[in-house]
Coordinates of N, CA and C in Angstrom, one line a residue:
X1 N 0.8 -1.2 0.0 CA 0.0 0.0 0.0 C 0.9 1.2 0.0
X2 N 1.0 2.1 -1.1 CA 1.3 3.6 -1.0 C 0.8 4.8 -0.3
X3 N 1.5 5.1 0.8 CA 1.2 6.3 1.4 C 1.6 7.6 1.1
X4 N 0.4 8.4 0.7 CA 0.6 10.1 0.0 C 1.7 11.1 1.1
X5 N 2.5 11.4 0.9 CA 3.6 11.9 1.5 C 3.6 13.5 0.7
X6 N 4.1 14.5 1.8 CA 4.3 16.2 1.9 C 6.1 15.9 1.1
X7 N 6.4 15.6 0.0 CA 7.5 15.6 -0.4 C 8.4 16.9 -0.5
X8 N 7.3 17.9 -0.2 CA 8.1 19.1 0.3 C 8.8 19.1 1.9
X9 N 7.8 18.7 2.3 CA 8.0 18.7 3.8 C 9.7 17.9 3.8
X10 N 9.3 16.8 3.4 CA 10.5 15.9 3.5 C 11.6 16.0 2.6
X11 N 11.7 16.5 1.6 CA 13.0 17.7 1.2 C 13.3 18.3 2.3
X12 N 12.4 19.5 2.6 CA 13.0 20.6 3.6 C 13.8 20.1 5.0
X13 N 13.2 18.6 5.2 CA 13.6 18.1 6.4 C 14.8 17.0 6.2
X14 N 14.9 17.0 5.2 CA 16.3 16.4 4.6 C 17.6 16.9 5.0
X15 N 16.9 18.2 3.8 CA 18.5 19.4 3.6 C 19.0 20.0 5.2
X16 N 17.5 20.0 6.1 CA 17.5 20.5 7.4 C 18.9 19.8 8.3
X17 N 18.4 18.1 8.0 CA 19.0 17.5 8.7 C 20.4 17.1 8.1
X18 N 20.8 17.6 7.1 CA 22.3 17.1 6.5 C 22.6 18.5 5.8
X19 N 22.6 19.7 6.3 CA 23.4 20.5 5.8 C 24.4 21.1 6.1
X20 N 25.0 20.5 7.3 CA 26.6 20.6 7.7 C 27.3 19.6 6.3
X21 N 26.5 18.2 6.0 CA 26.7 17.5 5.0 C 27.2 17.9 3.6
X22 N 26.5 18.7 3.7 CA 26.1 19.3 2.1 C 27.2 20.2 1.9
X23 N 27.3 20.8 2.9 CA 28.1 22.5 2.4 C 28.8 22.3 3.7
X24 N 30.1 22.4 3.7 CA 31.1 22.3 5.3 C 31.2 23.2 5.4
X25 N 31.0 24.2 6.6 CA 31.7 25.9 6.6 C 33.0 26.3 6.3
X26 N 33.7 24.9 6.3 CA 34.9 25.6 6.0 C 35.3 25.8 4.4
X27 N 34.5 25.2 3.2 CA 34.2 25.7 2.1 C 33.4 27.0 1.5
X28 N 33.6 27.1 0.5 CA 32.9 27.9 -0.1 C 32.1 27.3 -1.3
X29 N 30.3 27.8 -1.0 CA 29.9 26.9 -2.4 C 29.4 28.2 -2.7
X30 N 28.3 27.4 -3.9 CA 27.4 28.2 -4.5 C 26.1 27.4 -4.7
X31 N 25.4 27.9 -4.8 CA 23.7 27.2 -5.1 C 23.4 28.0 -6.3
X32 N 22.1 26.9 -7.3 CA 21.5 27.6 -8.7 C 20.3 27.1 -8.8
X33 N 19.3 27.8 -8.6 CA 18.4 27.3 -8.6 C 17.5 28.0 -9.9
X34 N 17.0 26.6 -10.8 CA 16.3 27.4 -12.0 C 14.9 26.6 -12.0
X35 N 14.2 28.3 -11.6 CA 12.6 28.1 -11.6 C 12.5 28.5 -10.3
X36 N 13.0 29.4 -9.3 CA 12.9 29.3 -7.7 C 11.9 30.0 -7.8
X37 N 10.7 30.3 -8.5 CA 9.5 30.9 -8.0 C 9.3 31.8 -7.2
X38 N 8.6 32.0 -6.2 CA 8.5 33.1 -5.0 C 9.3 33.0 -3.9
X39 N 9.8 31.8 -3.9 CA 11.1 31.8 -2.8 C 10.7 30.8 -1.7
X40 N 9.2 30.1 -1.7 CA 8.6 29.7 -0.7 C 9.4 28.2 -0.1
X41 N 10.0 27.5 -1.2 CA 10.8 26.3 -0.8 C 12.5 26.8 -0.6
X42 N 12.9 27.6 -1.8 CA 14.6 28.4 -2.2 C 15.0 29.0 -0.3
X43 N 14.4 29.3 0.1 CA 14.3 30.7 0.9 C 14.8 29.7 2.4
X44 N 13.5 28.6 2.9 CA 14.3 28.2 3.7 C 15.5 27.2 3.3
X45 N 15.5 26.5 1.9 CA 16.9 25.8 2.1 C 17.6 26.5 2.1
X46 N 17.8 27.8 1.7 CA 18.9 28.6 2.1 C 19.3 28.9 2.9
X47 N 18.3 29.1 4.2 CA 18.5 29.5 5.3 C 19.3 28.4 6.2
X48 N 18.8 26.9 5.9 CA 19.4 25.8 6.5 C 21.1 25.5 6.0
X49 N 21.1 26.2 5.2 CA 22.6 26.1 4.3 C 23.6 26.9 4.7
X50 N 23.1 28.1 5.0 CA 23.4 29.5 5.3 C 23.7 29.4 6.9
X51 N 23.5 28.6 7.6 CA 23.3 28.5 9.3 C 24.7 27.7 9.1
X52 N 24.8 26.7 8.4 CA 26.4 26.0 8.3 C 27.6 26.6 7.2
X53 N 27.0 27.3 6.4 CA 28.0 28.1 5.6 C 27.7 29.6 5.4
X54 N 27.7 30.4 6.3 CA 27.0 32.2 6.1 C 27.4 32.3 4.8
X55 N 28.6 32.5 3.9 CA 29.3 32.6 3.0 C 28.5 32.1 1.9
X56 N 27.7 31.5 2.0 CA 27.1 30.8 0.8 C 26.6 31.3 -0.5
X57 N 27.1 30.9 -1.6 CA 26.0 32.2 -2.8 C 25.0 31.7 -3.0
X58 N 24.5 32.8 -3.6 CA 22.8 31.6 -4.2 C 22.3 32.6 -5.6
X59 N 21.8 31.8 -6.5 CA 21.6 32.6 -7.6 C 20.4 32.0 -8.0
X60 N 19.2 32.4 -8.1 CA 17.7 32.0 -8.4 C 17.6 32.5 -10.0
X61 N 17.2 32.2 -10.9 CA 16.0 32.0 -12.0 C 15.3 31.9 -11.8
X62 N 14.1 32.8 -12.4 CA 12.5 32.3 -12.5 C 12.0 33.1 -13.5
X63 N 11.8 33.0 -14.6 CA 10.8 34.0 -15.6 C 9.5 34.7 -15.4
X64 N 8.7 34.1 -14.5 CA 7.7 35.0 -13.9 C 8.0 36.0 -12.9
X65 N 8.1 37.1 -14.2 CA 8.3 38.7 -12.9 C 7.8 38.7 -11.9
X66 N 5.9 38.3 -12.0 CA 5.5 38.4 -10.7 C 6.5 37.3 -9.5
X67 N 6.5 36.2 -9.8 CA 6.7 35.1 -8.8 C 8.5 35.9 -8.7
X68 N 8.8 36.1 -9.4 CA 10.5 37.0 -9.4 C 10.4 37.9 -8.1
X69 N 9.3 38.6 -8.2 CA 9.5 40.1 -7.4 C 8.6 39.4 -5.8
X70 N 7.9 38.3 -5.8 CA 7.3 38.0 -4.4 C 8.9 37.6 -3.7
X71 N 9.7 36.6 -4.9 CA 10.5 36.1 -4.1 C 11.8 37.3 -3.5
X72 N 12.4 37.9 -4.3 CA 12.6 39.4 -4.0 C 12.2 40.2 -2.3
X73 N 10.8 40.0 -2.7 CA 10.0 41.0 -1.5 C 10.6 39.8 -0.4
X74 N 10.6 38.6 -0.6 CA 10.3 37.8 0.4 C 11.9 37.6 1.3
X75 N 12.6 38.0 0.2 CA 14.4 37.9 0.5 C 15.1 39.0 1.0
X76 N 13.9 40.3 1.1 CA 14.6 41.6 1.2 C 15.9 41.8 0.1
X77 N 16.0 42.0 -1.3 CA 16.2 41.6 -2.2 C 16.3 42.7 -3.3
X78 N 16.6 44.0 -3.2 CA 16.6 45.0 -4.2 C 16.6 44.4 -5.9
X79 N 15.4 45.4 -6.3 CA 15.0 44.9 -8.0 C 16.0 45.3 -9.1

């Protein structure tokens, strides 16, 4: 039997739980995200990324100006 699962939820709680894994502080990465929309998923992995590496870059794509400029508003994010 297949059980319907929050595959968002459990991304976010992935990256949560392995992102010392992911990104060491004592490196430097970068992130690319194409299609990051409004920022509503981009925004906390970054934030979980960002708590083990401050340094981190991040560079979003999204072609919808609108969904461009929520994510913006949503990042404190000059247009």
């Amino acid at each position: 039997c297949r059980t319907l699962t929050d595959q968002r939820s459990l991304m976010l709680e992935w990256v949560n739980s392995r992102a010392a894994e992911l990104v060491p502080a004592t490196r430097e990465a970068s992130v690319v995200s194409v299609g990051c929309g409004n920022g509503s998923f981009d925004l906390p992995v970054l934030g979980a990324l960002r708590s083990v590496s401050p340094g981190i870059r991040y560079t979003g794509v999204e072609p919808n100006g609108a969904l461009l400029a929520e994510f913006r508003a949503a990042a404190n994010v000059p247009s």
